Amino acid sequence: MNTSLKALAVFIALAGSAWAEDLQDLPDDTLLGEVVTAIENGEEERLLDLMREVQARGLLMFPKPQTCTFSYPDTEFFGNEIFRGAVRWGFGTDLRELAMSHGFCGCIYDLGSLDAFTTERVDKPAHALTAADFNTMRRYRNADWNTIDQRYATFREESCGA
């Protein structure tokens, strides 16, 4: 009987490693499909094995949150937080309004170029802005900033689920 238990233990160990090897051979989409099947069938042990393989492969079950970032030219003008903020609010106001008019839920900075914005306002690209341009940038749509920002937040919540 002792020999039977040893044989059973060896069989289970071999079957377990064979199962693990089989998981490694599955294509990613099949593996993820097997995860769904295991969940639907309530196969807890199998699901655990599958999820370990998903983790080992670094597969994502859910998309990463999209980040919306923007970088400014490395200049003296943009090194000044107040100057940078004035440009950001004016540029952002235009982009938010454009996003709402097009029903766009992605990153607003994908909708326009900072150089095009500054060229339209002061006839020079962003990297060429100087302190003399600050007042023009600060006054641009200043009265609209808060209203459009609030409308955009409502738009994002209602239309984009954000």
mmCIF file of C-alpha atoms in Angstrom:
data_model
loop_
_atom_site.group_PDB
_atom_site.id
_atom_site.type_symbol
_atom_site.label_atom_id
_atom_site.label_comp_id
_atom_site.label_asym_id
_atom_site.label_seq_id
_atom_site.Cartn_x
_atom_site.Cartn_y
_atom_site.Cartn_z
ATOM 1 C CA MET A 1 0.000 0.000 0.000
ATOM 2 C CA ASN A 2 2.872 2.310 0.790
ATOM 3 C CA THR A 3 4.179 1.685 -2.751
ATOM 4 C CA SER A 4 0.749 2.573 -4.177
ATOM 5 C CA LEU A 5 0.761 5.924 -2.368
ATOM 6 C CA LYS A 6 4.261 6.671 -3.647
ATOM 7 C CA ALA A 7 3.217 5.781 -7.186
ATOM 8 C CA LEU A 8 0.153 8.017 -6.886
ATOM 9 C CA ALA A 9 2.271 10.896 -5.569
ATOM 10 C CA VAL A 10 4.724 10.490 -8.465
ATOM 11 C CA PHE A 11 1.835 10.386 -10.942
ATOM 12 C CA ILE A 12 0.302 13.578 -9.486
ATOM 13 C CA ALA A 13 3.668 15.354 -9.549
ATOM 14 C CA LEU A 14 4.276 14.361 -13.163
ATOM 15 C CA ALA A 15 0.763 15.281 -14.210
ATOM 16 C CA GLY A 16 1.114 18.651 -12.479
ATOM 17 C CA SER A 17 4.342 19.472 -14.313
ATOM 18 C CA ALA A 18 2.893 18.247 -17.599
ATOM 19 C CA TRP A 19 -0.098 20.550 -17.046
ATOM 20 C CA ALA A 20 2.281 23.436 -16.338
ATOM 21 C CA GLU A 21 4.233 22.687 -19.520
ATOM 22 C CA ASP A 22 0.984 22.579 -21.483
ATOM 23 C CA LEU A 23 0.071 26.057 -20.211
ATOM 24 C CA GLN A 24 3.422 27.382 -21.339
ATOM 25 C CA ASP A 25 2.695 26.113 -24.844
ATOM 26 C CA LEU A 26 -0.663 27.889 -25.149
ATOM 27 C CA PRO A 27 -0.802 31.054 -27.258
ATOM 28 C CA ASP A 28 -1.695 34.174 -25.244
ATOM 29 C CA ASP A 29 -5.235 34.500 -26.609
ATOM 30 C CA THR A 30 -5.963 30.829 -25.921
ATOM 31 C CA LEU A 31 -4.594 31.168 -22.395
ATOM 32 C CA LEU A 32 -6.862 34.122 -21.711
ATOM 33 C CA GLY A 33 -9.797 32.188 -23.166
ATOM 34 C CA GLU A 34 -9.005 29.324 -20.806
ATOM 35 C CA VAL A 35 -9.104 31.794 -17.905
ATOM 36 C CA VAL A 36 -12.642 32.762 -18.892
ATOM 37 C CA THR A 37 -13.667 29.113 -19.219
ATOM 38 C CA ALA A 38 -12.209 28.248 -15.806
ATOM 39 C CA ILE A 39 -14.101 31.144 -14.235
ATOM 40 C CA GLU A 40 -17.367 30.166 -15.893
ATOM 41 C CA ASN A 41 -16.953 26.528 -14.814
ATOM 42 C CA GLY A 42 -15.863 27.366 -11.267
ATOM 43 C CA GLU A 43 -12.548 25.507 -11.681
ATOM 44 C CA GLU A 44 -10.640 27.198 -8.871
ATOM 45 C CA GLU A 45 -7.420 25.173 -8.998
ATOM 46 C CA ARG A 46 -7.206 25.386 -12.768
ATOM 47 C CA LEU A 47 -7.904 29.104 -12.630
ATOM 48 C CA LEU A 48 -5.082 29.565 -10.142
ATOM 49 C CA ASP A 49 -2.667 27.717 -12.443
ATOM 50 C CA LEU A 50 -3.848 29.733 -15.428
ATOM 51 C CA MET A 51 -3.505 33.020 -13.577
ATOM 52 C CA ARG A 52 0.023 32.115 -12.518
ATOM 53 C CA GLU A 53 0.891 31.613 -16.179
ATOM 54 C CA VAL A 54 -0.820 34.899 -17.100
ATOM 55 C CA GLN A 55 1.250 36.621 -14.433
ATOM 56 C CA ALA A 56 4.472 34.897 -15.517
ATOM 57 C CA ARG A 57 3.930 36.139 -19.088
ATOM 58 C CA GLY A 58 3.094 39.632 -17.920
ATOM 59 C CA LEU A 59 -0.217 39.613 -19.776
ATOM 60 C CA LEU A 60 -2.581 42.396 -18.852
ATOM 61 C CA MET A 61 -6.141 41.487 -18.107
ATOM 62 C CA PHE A 62 -7.254 45.114 -18.246
ATOM 63 C CA PRO A 63 -5.815 47.996 -20.238
ATOM 64 C CA LYS A 64 -3.560 50.380 -18.392
ATOM 65 C CA PRO A 65 -5.100 53.751 -17.693
ATOM 66 C CA GLN A 66 -4.246 56.131 -20.458
ATOM 67 C CA THR A 67 -2.055 59.002 -19.383
ATOM 68 C CA CYS A 68 -2.335 62.379 -20.987
ATOM 69 C CA THR A 69 0.919 64.219 -20.646
ATOM 70 C CA PHE A 70 2.479 67.154 -22.332
ATOM 71 C CA SER A 71 5.999 68.509 -22.255
ATOM 72 C CA TYR A 72 7.137 72.054 -22.768
ATOM 73 C CA PRO A 73 10.279 73.242 -24.482
ATOM 74 C CA ASP A 74 13.238 73.517 -22.131
ATOM 75 C CA THR A 75 13.550 77.302 -22.260
ATOM 76 C CA GLU A 76 13.800 80.144 -19.783
ATOM 77 C CA PHE A 77 10.210 81.162 -20.566
ATOM 78 C CA PHE A 78 8.785 77.726 -19.780
ATOM 79 C CA GLY A 79 11.060 77.399 -16.765
ATOM 80 C CA ASN A 80 8.913 80.095 -15.154
ATOM 81 C CA GLU A 81 5.881 78.402 -13.617
ATOM 82 C CA ILE A 82 3.641 81.443 -14.042
ATOM 83 C CA PHE A 83 4.524 81.872 -17.730
ATOM 84 C CA ARG A 84 4.122 78.137 -18.330
ATOM 85 C CA GLY A 85 0.732 78.153 -16.590
ATOM 86 C CA ALA A 86 -0.582 81.010 -18.727
ATOM 87 C CA VAL A 87 0.293 79.125 -21.908
ATOM 88 C CA ARG A 88 -1.065 75.851 -20.518
ATOM 89 C CA TRP A 89 -4.444 77.402 -19.652
ATOM 90 C CA GLY A 90 -4.859 79.138 -23.006
ATOM 91 C CA PHE A 91 -3.691 76.136 -25.020
ATOM 92 C CA GLY A 92 -5.696 73.733 -22.865
ATOM 93 C CA THR A 93 -8.829 75.855 -23.195
ATOM 94 C CA ASP A 94 -8.650 75.694 -26.982
ATOM 95 C CA LEU A 95 -7.978 71.947 -26.915
ATOM 96 C CA ARG A 96 -10.798 71.212 -24.454
ATOM 97 C CA GLU A 97 -13.234 73.136 -26.602
ATOM 98 C CA LEU A 98 -12.018 71.297 -29.713
ATOM 99 C CA ALA A 99 -12.360 67.930 -27.959
ATOM 100 C CA MET A 100 -15.949 68.693 -26.957
ATOM 101 C CA SER A 101 -16.881 69.854 -30.454
ATOM 102 C CA HIS A 102 -15.543 66.601 -31.942
ATOM 103 C CA GLY A 103 -16.740 64.274 -29.162
ATOM 104 C CA PHE A 104 -13.087 63.337 -28.596
ATOM 105 C CA CYS A 105 -12.315 61.387 -25.413
ATOM 106 C CA GLY A 106 -8.589 60.841 -25.878
ATOM 107 C CA CYS A 107 -5.699 62.991 -24.765
ATOM 108 C CA ILE A 108 -6.441 66.612 -25.646
ATOM 109 C CA TYR A 109 -2.780 67.222 -26.482
ATOM 110 C CA ASP A 110 -3.191 64.896 -29.460
ATOM 111 C CA LEU A 111 -5.502 67.503 -30.995
ATOM 112 C CA GLY A 112 -3.071 70.338 -31.536
ATOM 113 C CA SER A 113 0.474 71.530 -31.504
ATOM 114 C CA LEU A 114 1.879 74.013 -29.031
ATOM 115 C CA ASP A 115 3.924 75.618 -31.807
ATOM 116 C CA ALA A 116 0.801 76.170 -33.898
ATOM 117 C CA PHE A 117 -0.958 77.672 -30.866
ATOM 118 C CA THR A 118 1.851 80.095 -30.007
ATOM 119 C CA THR A 119 2.462 80.994 -33.663
ATOM 120 C CA GLU A 120 -1.208 81.894 -34.032
ATOM 121 C CA ARG A 121 -1.103 84.084 -30.917
ATOM 122 C CA VAL A 122 2.315 85.804 -31.061
ATOM 123 C CA ASP A 123 3.705 84.791 -34.444
ATOM 124 C CA LYS A 124 6.522 82.602 -33.095
ATOM 125 C CA PRO A 125 7.010 78.957 -32.103
ATOM 126 C CA ALA A 126 6.851 77.938 -28.453
ATOM 127 C CA HIS A 127 10.617 77.662 -27.980
ATOM 128 C CA ALA A 128 10.994 81.323 -29.005
ATOM 129 C CA LEU A 129 8.586 82.804 -26.419
ATOM 130 C CA THR A 130 10.005 85.486 -24.144
ATOM 131 C CA ALA A 131 8.793 87.416 -21.123
ATOM 132 C CA ALA A 132 7.436 90.035 -23.541
ATOM 133 C CA ASP A 133 4.881 87.440 -24.735
ATOM 134 C CA PHE A 134 3.541 86.680 -21.268
ATOM 135 C CA ASN A 135 0.743 89.269 -21.192
ATOM 136 C CA THR A 136 -0.618 88.141 -24.551
ATOM 137 C CA MET A 137 -0.655 84.533 -23.347
ATOM 138 C CA ARG A 138 -2.089 85.440 -19.945
ATOM 139 C CA ARG A 139 -4.982 87.412 -21.430
ATOM 140 C CA TYR A 140 -5.839 84.874 -24.140
ATOM 141 C CA ARG A 141 -9.324 83.537 -23.337
ATOM 142 C CA ASN A 142 -8.769 84.259 -19.659
ATOM 143 C CA ALA A 143 -12.491 84.802 -19.127
ATOM 144 C CA ASP A 144 -13.275 81.390 -20.688
ATOM 145 C CA TRP A 145 -10.862 79.225 -18.732
ATOM 146 C CA ASN A 146 -13.112 78.194 -15.843
ATOM 147 C CA THR A 147 -16.320 77.898 -17.851
ATOM 148 C CA ILE A 148 -14.771 75.679 -20.507
ATOM 149 C CA ASP A 149 -12.899 73.624 -17.918
ATOM 150 C CA GLN A 150 -16.198 72.910 -16.112
ATOM 151 C CA ARG A 151 -17.991 72.096 -19.375
ATOM 152 C CA TYR A 152 -15.137 69.793 -20.347
ATOM 153 C CA ALA A 153 -15.266 67.974 -16.994
ATOM 154 C CA THR A 154 -19.005 67.390 -17.528
ATOM 155 C CA PHE A 155 -18.385 66.261 -21.119
ATOM 156 C CA ARG A 156 -15.705 63.770 -19.971
ATOM 157 C CA GLU A 157 -17.983 62.375 -17.288
ATOM 158 C CA GLU A 158 -21.046 62.042 -19.509
ATOM 159 C CA SER A 159 -19.459 61.103 -22.828
ATOM 160 C CA CYS A 160 -16.219 59.418 -21.919
ATOM 161 C CA GLY A 161 -16.952 57.745 -18.599
ATOM 162 C CA ALA A 162 -14.055 59.564 -16.994
#
